[in-house]
Amino acid sequence: MTDAAFAECKAGLQDKAVQAGVSADTASRVMADVSYLERVIELDRRQPEFTTTFADYLNRRVNESRISKGREMLAEHKDLLARVTRETGVPAPYLVAFWGLETNYGSHFGKMQVPSALTTLACDPRRTTFFTEQLIAALRIIDEGAIPAEQMEGSWAGAMGHVQFMPTVFLKHAVDADGDGRRDLWNSLPDAMMSAGKFLESMGWDGDYRWGREVLLPENFDFSQADGRRLPLAEWRKLGITDAFGNALAREPIEAALVVPSGHQGPAFLAYSNFRVIMGWNRSEFYAIAVGHLADRVAGAGGLQNPPPEDQPALSRDQIMQLQETLSAKGYSSGEPDGILGSNTRKAIRQYQKAEGLIADGFPSGQLLQALDIQAGS
């Protein structure tokens, strides 16, 4: 983008901010210091060549260091966390888990100047509307005195503070829990933890139940049922599912979905309603399991009874596109091939597996790739 084009875009965004209620003084002062950040565009457009396996994802995020530090934080901040739990219903280990995954307990907030990052993204044609909204929200946060503009640092996409709230989430859900008159998610842990609790509460967190649990599946289980359907626990019991230690599932009037992130060779989980709440924070199933498992570990639980296999191949985007194209040619379409292993692709895999007499877990295993003549690791 040329300097002239960016200057013109900045001026237009400044006008929009004032029209949205940001004071003219704040909008003028902050936007005058905004600069174009080429690095932000590079990060926004960077697509990883290979997917991340569940084993790699979980082992990197729920490691002994993070578990140990989380237990320390749970003890050190027990009074604050107990207060948040009383007011929001979210148990302390979950608050600590979000904190640990988002910023490693406040040790990495991100170093990007948020107004500049958001302006850069708002002036890029890919997601102009979304980032314009985020920029205006960031200016409103500065306008209300939560933090000086020069101290508003965060991720390249504009996530901020201990729990990495986007500006629109900050405006709607951040609270002043320490009574100093400011909603400060960078320097006030009470504000950050209470805001996280309030956000989760607003999405429907059920304090009576956990996130879900690891479970044990019976032999010859029909993995096609791990397709997102939600069934009462009683129905899963009838299908022979127990907890990870072989004990009967609790007789609770709740529904759960079966999740098998590594396919039939890895761990299985029953995901309760709070799992969906976690995904309201981050739409990744891997992330939601990591939050739940880290919360369990911080609270004193042991590791998974069936850890994810570490020898599963990480597929490249080209391989996934080839998989999508091959399945489509055989009559199992997942839509336009995009190189992303989403729910539609898993559904197509599951349909093909079932038709071919394979275990219908919707997982792109080496066996599946071989059956479709797709080279693993190519």
GROMACS .gro file of C-alpha atoms in nm:
model
  378
    1MET     CA    1   0.000   0.000   0.000
    2THR     CA    2   0.136   0.342  -0.092
    3ASP     CA    3   0.185   0.611   0.171
    4ALA     CA    4  -0.081   0.824   0.004
    5ALA     CA    5  -0.335   0.541  -0.002
    6PHE     CA    6  -0.270   0.462   0.365
    7ALA     CA    7  -0.303   0.829   0.462
    8GLU     CA    8  -0.635   0.848   0.280
    9CYS     CA    9  -0.757   0.530   0.448
   10LYS     CA   10  -0.648   0.660   0.790
   11ALA     CA   11  -0.842   0.981   0.739
   12GLY     CA   12  -1.153   0.788   0.646
   13LEU     CA   13  -1.122   0.562   0.950
   14GLN     CA   14  -1.073   0.864   1.176
   15ASP     CA   15  -1.397   1.014   1.044
   16LYS     CA   16  -1.581   0.686   1.099
   17ALA     CA   17  -1.454   0.668   1.457
   18VAL     CA   18  -1.580   1.017   1.536
   19GLN     CA   19  -1.915   0.934   1.378
   20ALA     CA   20  -1.927   0.624   1.602
   21GLY     CA   21  -1.885   0.834   1.916
   22VAL     CA   22  -1.509   0.853   1.970
   23SER     CA   23  -1.407   1.203   2.073
   24ALA     CA   24  -1.250   1.406   1.793
   25ASP     CA   25  -0.949   1.480   2.013
   26THR     CA   26  -0.878   1.112   2.084
   27ALA     CA   27  -0.934   1.007   1.724
   28SER     CA   28  -0.706   1.282   1.591
   29ARG     CA   29  -0.431   1.229   1.848
   30VAL     CA   30  -0.418   0.849   1.819
   31MET     CA   31  -0.450   0.829   1.442
   32ALA     CA   32  -0.174   1.087   1.396
   33ASP     CA   33   0.069   0.838   1.550
   34VAL     CA   34  -0.057   0.534   1.360
   35SER     CA   35   0.182   0.378   1.109
   36TYR     CA   36   0.149   0.107   0.847
   37LEU     CA   37   0.289  -0.225   0.973
   38GLU     CA   38   0.393  -0.449   0.685
   39ARG     CA   39   0.471  -0.726   0.933
   40VAL     CA   40   0.105  -0.740   1.035
   41ILE     CA   41   0.000  -0.804   0.676
   42GLU     CA   42   0.264  -1.076   0.646
   43LEU     CA   43   0.134  -1.247   0.959
   44ASP     CA   44  -0.228  -1.216   0.850
   45ARG     CA   45  -0.156  -1.379   0.515
   46ARG     CA   46   0.082  -1.644   0.639
   47GLN     CA   47  -0.069  -1.988   0.601
   48PRO     CA   48   0.119  -2.275   0.765
   49GLU     CA   49   0.236  -2.528   0.509
   50PHE     CA   50   0.140  -2.819   0.733
   51THR     CA   51  -0.149  -2.879   0.969
   52THR     CA   52  -0.076  -2.932   1.339
   53THR     CA   53  -0.148  -3.277   1.477
   54PHE     CA   54  -0.345  -3.300   1.800
   55ALA     CA   55  -0.047  -3.458   1.977
   56ASP     CA   56   0.181  -3.172   1.881
   57TYR     CA   57  -0.080  -2.910   1.971
   58LEU     CA   58  -0.161  -3.057   2.313
   59ASN     CA   59   0.196  -3.140   2.411
   60ARG     CA   60   0.316  -2.789   2.329
   61ARG     CA   61   0.039  -2.619   2.526
   62VAL     CA   62  -0.026  -2.851   2.818
   63ASN     CA   63   0.328  -2.928   2.928
   64GLU     CA   64   0.480  -2.982   3.271
   65SER     CA   65   0.606  -2.624   3.294
   66ARG     CA   66   0.263  -2.474   3.225
   67ILE     CA   67   0.091  -2.720   3.459
   68SER     CA   68   0.335  -2.647   3.742
   69LYS     CA   69   0.312  -2.270   3.693
   70GLY     CA   70  -0.066  -2.295   3.676
   71ARG     CA   71  -0.078  -2.471   4.012
   72GLU     CA   72   0.141  -2.196   4.156
   73MET     CA   73  -0.093  -1.929   4.017
   74LEU     CA   74  -0.397  -2.115   4.148
   75ALA     CA   75  -0.252  -2.106   4.499
   76GLU     CA   76  -0.107  -1.755   4.480
   77HIS     CA   77  -0.431  -1.595   4.361
   78LYS     CA   78  -0.679  -1.821   4.538
   79ASP     CA   79  -0.872  -1.536   4.705
   80LEU     CA   80  -0.915  -1.342   4.381
   81LEU     CA   81  -1.008  -1.654   4.187
   82ALA     CA   82  -1.258  -1.758   4.454
   83ARG     CA   83  -1.424  -1.419   4.425
   84VAL     CA   84  -1.450  -1.453   4.047
   85THR     CA   85  -1.600  -1.800   4.087
   86ARG     CA   86  -1.858  -1.671   4.336
   87GLU     CA   87  -1.963  -1.393   4.100
   88THR     CA   88  -1.954  -1.580   3.768
   89GLY     CA   89  -1.978  -1.951   3.842
   90VAL     CA   90  -1.656  -2.029   3.655
   91PRO     CA   91  -1.422  -2.249   3.865
   92ALA     CA   92  -1.072  -2.120   3.932
   93PRO     CA   93  -0.881  -2.390   3.739
   94TYR     CA   94  -1.056  -2.288   3.416
   95LEU     CA   95  -0.970  -1.922   3.467
   96VAL     CA   96  -0.608  -2.020   3.523
   97ALA     CA   97  -0.614  -2.244   3.214
   98PHE     CA   98  -0.738  -1.965   2.987
   99TRP     CA   99  -0.476  -1.733   3.134
  100GLY     CA  100  -0.203  -1.991   3.080
  101LEU     CA  101  -0.295  -2.064   2.721
  102GLU     CA  102  -0.353  -1.703   2.619
  103THR     CA  103  -0.043  -1.533   2.763
  104ASN     CA  104   0.146  -1.798   2.963
  105TYR     CA  105   0.020  -1.637   3.285
  106GLY     CA  106   0.082  -1.281   3.177
  107SER     CA  107   0.434  -1.329   3.044
  108HIS     CA  108   0.353  -1.256   2.679
  109PHE     CA  109   0.091  -0.996   2.590
  110GLY     CA  110   0.225  -0.927   2.242
  111LYS     CA  111   0.436  -0.628   2.138
  112MET     CA  112   0.239  -0.484   1.848
  113GLN     CA  113   0.101  -0.132   1.876
  114VAL     CA  114  -0.269  -0.217   1.860
  115PRO     CA  115  -0.398   0.104   1.693
  116SER     CA  116  -0.138   0.072   1.416
  117ALA     CA  117  -0.199  -0.302   1.372
  118LEU     CA  118  -0.576  -0.260   1.350
  119THR     CA  119  -0.551   0.037   1.116
  120THR     CA  120  -0.319  -0.161   0.890
  121LEU     CA  121  -0.566  -0.450   0.880
  122ALA     CA  122  -0.867  -0.221   0.836
  123CYS     CA  123  -0.699  -0.068   0.531
  124ASP     CA  124  -0.635  -0.411   0.381
  125PRO     CA  125  -0.919  -0.535   0.156
  126ARG     CA  126  -0.942  -0.884   0.304
  127ARG     CA  127  -1.134  -0.809   0.626
  128THR     CA  128  -1.194  -0.436   0.622
  129THR     CA  129  -1.532  -0.438   0.799
  130PHE     CA  130  -1.420  -0.658   1.088
  131PHE     CA  131  -1.101  -0.468   1.162
  132THR     CA  132  -1.265  -0.128   1.121
  133GLU     CA  133  -1.503  -0.233   1.397
  134GLN     CA  134  -1.210  -0.348   1.611
  135LEU     CA  135  -1.018  -0.023   1.553
  136ILE     CA  136  -1.315   0.193   1.652
  137ALA     CA  137  -1.359  -0.020   1.965
  138ALA     CA  138  -0.988   0.023   2.048
  139LEU     CA  139  -1.022   0.401   2.011
  140ARG     CA  140  -1.323   0.396   2.242
  141ILE     CA  141  -1.118   0.204   2.500
  142ILE     CA  142  -0.848   0.471   2.483
  143ASP     CA  143  -1.117   0.740   2.492
  144GLU     CA  144  -1.260   0.605   2.817
  145GLY     CA  145  -0.917   0.618   2.981
  146ALA     CA  146  -0.857   0.246   3.023
  147ILE     CA  147  -0.502   0.276   2.889
  148PRO     CA  148  -0.290   0.538   2.707
  149ALA     CA  149  -0.265   0.481   2.333
  150GLU     CA  150   0.111   0.433   2.343
  151GLN     CA  151   0.072   0.154   2.600
  152MET     CA  152  -0.199  -0.034   2.408
  153GLU     CA  153   0.006  -0.332   2.293
  154GLY     CA  154  -0.113  -0.676   2.194
  155SER     CA  155  -0.107  -0.939   1.923
  156TRP     CA  156  -0.078  -0.860   1.553
  157ALA     CA  157  -0.457  -0.907   1.524
  158GLY     CA  158  -0.534  -0.675   1.815
  159ALA     CA  159  -0.591  -0.918   2.104
  160MET     CA  160  -0.494  -0.752   2.431
  161GLY     CA  161  -0.403  -0.803   2.794
  162HIS     CA  162  -0.375  -1.103   3.026
  163VAL     CA  163  -0.659  -1.287   2.855
  164GLN     CA  164  -0.616  -1.149   2.501
  165PHE     CA  165  -0.955  -0.985   2.449
  166MET     CA  166  -1.029  -0.833   2.111
  167PRO     CA  167  -1.139  -0.468   2.146
  168THR     CA  168  -1.510  -0.539   2.085
  169VAL     CA  169  -1.507  -0.813   2.349
  170PHE     CA  170  -1.325  -0.574   2.584
  171LEU     CA  171  -1.594  -0.307   2.539
  172LYS     CA  172  -1.876  -0.550   2.605
  173HIS     CA  173  -1.735  -0.771   2.879
  174ALA     CA  174  -1.434  -0.609   3.052
  175VAL     CA  175  -1.502  -0.493   3.408
  176ASP     CA  176  -1.331  -0.284   3.674
  177ALA     CA  177  -1.286  -0.538   3.952
  178ASP     CA  178  -1.025  -0.356   4.160
  179GLY     CA  179  -1.228  -0.036   4.198
  180ASP     CA  180  -0.975   0.207   4.051
  181GLY     CA  181  -1.223   0.340   3.796
  182ARG     CA  182  -1.054   0.181   3.493
  183ARG     CA  183  -1.099  -0.145   3.306
  184ASP     CA  184  -0.733  -0.241   3.279
  185LEU     CA  185  -0.668  -0.588   3.138
  186TRP     CA  186  -0.292  -0.528   3.109
  187ASN     CA  187  -0.192  -0.422   3.459
  188SER     CA  188  -0.479  -0.537   3.681
  189LEU     CA  189  -0.514  -0.912   3.733
  190PRO     CA  190  -0.846  -0.863   3.919
  191ASP     CA  191  -0.986  -0.681   3.617
  192ALA     CA  192  -0.854  -0.947   3.378
  193MET     CA  193  -0.977  -1.251   3.572
  194MET     CA  194  -1.319  -1.105   3.647
  195SER     CA  195  -1.357  -1.001   3.284
  196ALA     CA  196  -1.272  -1.353   3.169
  197GLY     CA  197  -1.527  -1.496   3.411
  198LYS     CA  198  -1.795  -1.250   3.301
  199PHE     CA  199  -1.730  -1.328   2.934
  200LEU     CA  200  -1.763  -1.703   2.994
  201GLU     CA  201  -2.073  -1.648   3.206
  202SER     CA  202  -2.230  -1.443   2.926
  203MET     CA  203  -2.183  -1.734   2.686
  204GLY     CA  204  -2.367  -1.972   2.916
  205TRP     CA  205  -2.104  -2.133   3.139
  206ASP     CA  206  -2.272  -2.396   3.357
  207GLY     CA  207  -2.104  -2.400   3.696
  208ASP     CA  208  -2.264  -2.733   3.786
  209TYR     CA  209  -2.064  -2.927   3.529
  210ARG     CA  210  -1.713  -2.968   3.399
  211TRP     CA  211  -1.597  -2.911   3.040
  212GLY     CA  212  -1.620  -3.276   2.947
  213ARG     CA  213  -1.399  -3.575   3.014
  214GLU     CA  214  -1.180  -3.838   2.858
  215VAL     CA  215  -1.375  -4.159   2.801
  216LEU     CA  216  -1.314  -4.522   2.712
  217LEU     CA  217  -1.493  -4.663   2.409
  218PRO     CA  218  -1.596  -5.029   2.375
  219GLU     CA  219  -1.443  -5.257   2.114
  220ASN     CA  220  -1.597  -5.229   1.768
  221PHE     CA  221  -1.747  -4.891   1.851
  222ASP     CA  222  -1.921  -4.714   1.564
  223PHE     CA  223  -1.701  -4.406   1.524
  224SER     CA  224  -1.943  -4.249   1.279
  225GLN     CA  225  -2.126  -4.129   1.590
  226ALA     CA  226  -1.839  -3.889   1.662
  227ASP     CA  227  -1.994  -3.648   1.413
  228GLY     CA  228  -2.095  -3.366   1.645
  229ARG     CA  229  -2.430  -3.512   1.747
  230ARG     CA  230  -2.529  -3.443   2.106
  231LEU     CA  231  -2.686  -3.726   2.305
  232PRO     CA  232  -2.789  -3.760   2.671
  233LEU     CA  233  -2.522  -3.924   2.887
  234ALA     CA  234  -2.766  -4.211   2.936
  235GLU     CA  235  -2.750  -4.283   2.561
  236TRP     CA  236  -2.372  -4.284   2.559
  237ARG     CA  237  -2.380  -4.523   2.857
  238LYS     CA  238  -2.606  -4.759   2.660
  239LEU     CA  239  -2.347  -4.759   2.382
  240GLY     CA  240  -2.089  -4.892   2.628
  241ILE     CA  241  -1.891  -4.574   2.690
  242THR     CA  242  -1.732  -4.539   3.035
  243ASP     CA  243  -1.502  -4.285   3.190
  244ALA     CA  244  -1.132  -4.320   3.113
  245PHE     CA  245  -1.086  -4.562   3.403
  246GLY     CA  246  -1.373  -4.793   3.307
  247ASN     CA  247  -1.623  -4.655   3.558
  248ALA     CA  248  -1.985  -4.590   3.465
  249LEU     CA  249  -2.065  -4.240   3.344
  250ALA     CA  250  -2.246  -4.018   3.592
  251ARG     CA  251  -2.625  -4.028   3.582
  252GLU     CA  252  -2.665  -3.662   3.503
  253PRO     CA  253  -2.938  -3.506   3.286
  254ILE     CA  254  -2.696  -3.350   3.040
  255GLU     CA  255  -2.604  -3.399   2.678
  256ALA     CA  256  -2.259  -3.453   2.534
  257ALA     CA  257  -2.089  -3.490   2.197
  258LEU     CA  258  -1.816  -3.743   2.127
  259VAL     CA  259  -1.488  -3.590   2.007
  260VAL     CA  260  -1.197  -3.795   1.869
  261PRO     CA  261  -0.930  -3.540   1.767
  262SER     CA  262  -0.674  -3.805   1.664
  263GLY     CA  263  -0.922  -4.049   1.515
  264HIS     CA  264  -0.983  -4.397   1.651
  265GLN     CA  265  -0.618  -4.445   1.751
  266GLY     CA  266  -0.616  -4.157   1.998
  267PRO     CA  267  -0.806  -4.039   2.305
  268ALA     CA  268  -1.183  -3.992   2.302
  269PHE     CA  269  -1.371  -3.722   2.490
  270LEU     CA  270  -1.732  -3.651   2.578
  271ALA     CA  271  -1.776  -3.277   2.544
  272TYR     CA  272  -2.041  -3.114   2.763
  273SER     CA  273  -2.210  -2.778   2.715
  274ASN     CA  274  -1.912  -2.590   2.863
  275PHE     CA  275  -1.700  -2.724   2.578
  276ARG     CA  276  -1.914  -2.518   2.342
  277VAL     CA  277  -1.869  -2.217   2.569
  278ILE     CA  278  -1.492  -2.257   2.545
  279MET     CA  279  -1.527  -2.270   2.167
  280GLY     CA  280  -1.712  -1.940   2.187
  281TRP     CA  281  -1.379  -1.799   2.305
  282ASN     CA  282  -1.178  -1.980   2.035
  283ARG     CA  283  -1.343  -2.185   1.759
  284SER     CA  284  -1.080  -2.461   1.770
  285GLU     CA  285  -1.167  -2.804   1.912
  286PHE     CA  286  -0.798  -2.853   1.991
  287TYR     CA  287  -0.801  -2.530   2.193
  288ALA     CA  288  -1.115  -2.630   2.382
  289ILE     CA  289  -0.969  -2.967   2.478
  290ALA     CA  290  -0.642  -2.800   2.581
  291VAL     CA  291  -0.828  -2.557   2.809
  292GLY     CA  292  -1.028  -2.838   2.968
  293HIS     CA  293  -0.729  -3.068   3.010
  294LEU     CA  294  -0.505  -2.791   3.147
  295ALA     CA  295  -0.779  -2.698   3.395
  296ASP     CA  296  -0.797  -3.062   3.506
  297ARG     CA  297  -0.419  -3.084   3.544
  298VAL     CA  298  -0.397  -2.755   3.734
  299ALA     CA  299  -0.664  -2.890   3.969
  300GLY     CA  300  -0.448  -3.197   4.037
  301ALA     CA  301  -0.558  -3.459   3.785
  302GLY     CA  302  -0.312  -3.679   3.601
  303GLY     CA  303  -0.242  -3.707   3.231
  304LEU     CA  304  -0.461  -3.866   2.968
  305GLN     CA  305  -0.510  -4.240   2.999
  306ASN     CA  306  -0.480  -4.271   2.622
  307PRO     CA  307  -0.237  -4.002   2.503
  308PRO     CA  308  -0.259  -3.899   2.138
  309PRO     CA  309  -0.024  -4.090   1.906
  310GLU     CA  310   0.281  -3.886   1.815
  311ASP     CA  311   0.355  -4.062   1.487
  312GLN     CA  312   0.053  -3.939   1.292
  313PRO     CA  313   0.154  -3.738   0.985
  314ALA     CA  314   0.099  -3.364   0.968
  315LEU     CA  315  -0.073  -3.305   0.635
  316SER     CA  316   0.018  -3.021   0.405
  317ARG     CA  317  -0.247  -2.791   0.261
  318ASP     CA  318  -0.174  -2.941  -0.081
  319GLN     CA  319  -0.237  -3.291   0.053
  320ILE     CA  320  -0.567  -3.183   0.207
  321MET     CA  321  -0.671  -3.023  -0.122
  322GLN     CA  322  -0.579  -3.343  -0.304
  323LEU     CA  323  -0.781  -3.538  -0.048
  324GLN     CA  324  -1.081  -3.310  -0.097
  325GLU     CA  325  -1.057  -3.332  -0.476
  326THR     CA  326  -1.021  -3.712  -0.469
  327LEU     CA  327  -1.317  -3.758  -0.237
  328SER     CA  328  -1.527  -3.524  -0.448
  329ALA     CA  329  -1.443  -3.720  -0.762
  330LYS     CA  330  -1.568  -4.033  -0.585
  331GLY     CA  331  -1.895  -3.864  -0.493
  332TYR     CA  332  -1.809  -3.742  -0.143
  333SER     CA  333  -1.795  -3.367  -0.181
  334SER     CA  334  -1.691  -3.131   0.098
  335GLY     CA  335  -1.749  -2.819  -0.108
  336GLU     CA  336  -1.487  -2.615  -0.290
  337PRO     CA  337  -1.139  -2.760  -0.214
  338ASP     CA  338  -0.961  -2.516   0.017
  339GLY     CA  339  -0.685  -2.714   0.188
  340ILE     CA  340  -0.856  -2.679   0.527
  341LEU     CA  341  -0.956  -2.985   0.727
  342GLY     CA  342  -1.296  -2.860   0.843
  343SER     CA  343  -1.619  -3.030   0.945
  344ASN     CA  344  -1.741  -3.076   0.587
  345THR     CA  345  -1.420  -3.251   0.489
  346ARG     CA  346  -1.440  -3.477   0.793
  347LYS     CA  347  -1.799  -3.559   0.700
  348ALA     CA  348  -1.691  -3.654   0.348
  349ILE     CA  349  -1.409  -3.868   0.489
  350ARG     CA  350  -1.655  -4.040   0.723
  351GLN     CA  351  -1.894  -4.117   0.437
  352TYR     CA  352  -1.614  -4.263   0.227
  353GLN     CA  353  -1.478  -4.468   0.518
  354LYS     CA  354  -1.821  -4.612   0.593
  355ALA     CA  355  -1.880  -4.704   0.229
  356GLU     CA  356  -1.540  -4.875   0.207
  357GLY     CA  357  -1.570  -5.068   0.534
  358LEU     CA  358  -1.306  -4.859   0.711
  359ILE     CA  359  -1.335  -4.725   1.066
  360ALA     CA  360  -1.553  -4.418   1.007
  361ASP     CA  361  -1.382  -4.172   1.240
  362GLY     CA  362  -1.356  -3.888   0.986
  363PHE     CA  363  -0.980  -3.875   1.039
  364PRO     CA  364  -0.730  -3.847   0.750
  365SER     CA  365  -0.510  -4.135   0.862
  366GLY     CA  366  -0.219  -4.282   0.673
  367GLN     CA  367  -0.443  -4.579   0.591
  368LEU     CA  368  -0.700  -4.347   0.433
  369LEU     CA  369  -0.438  -4.161   0.230
  370GLN     CA  370  -0.297  -4.491   0.107
  371ALA     CA  371  -0.644  -4.611   0.006
  372LEU     CA  372  -0.691  -4.292  -0.195
  373ASP     CA  373  -0.339  -4.309  -0.342
  374ILE     CA  374  -0.230  -3.986  -0.174
  375GLN     CA  375   0.133  -3.977  -0.065
  376ALA     CA  376   0.173  -3.911   0.309
  377GLY     CA  377   0.452  -3.668   0.389
  378SER     CA  378   0.486  -3.552   0.032
   0.00000   0.00000   0.00000
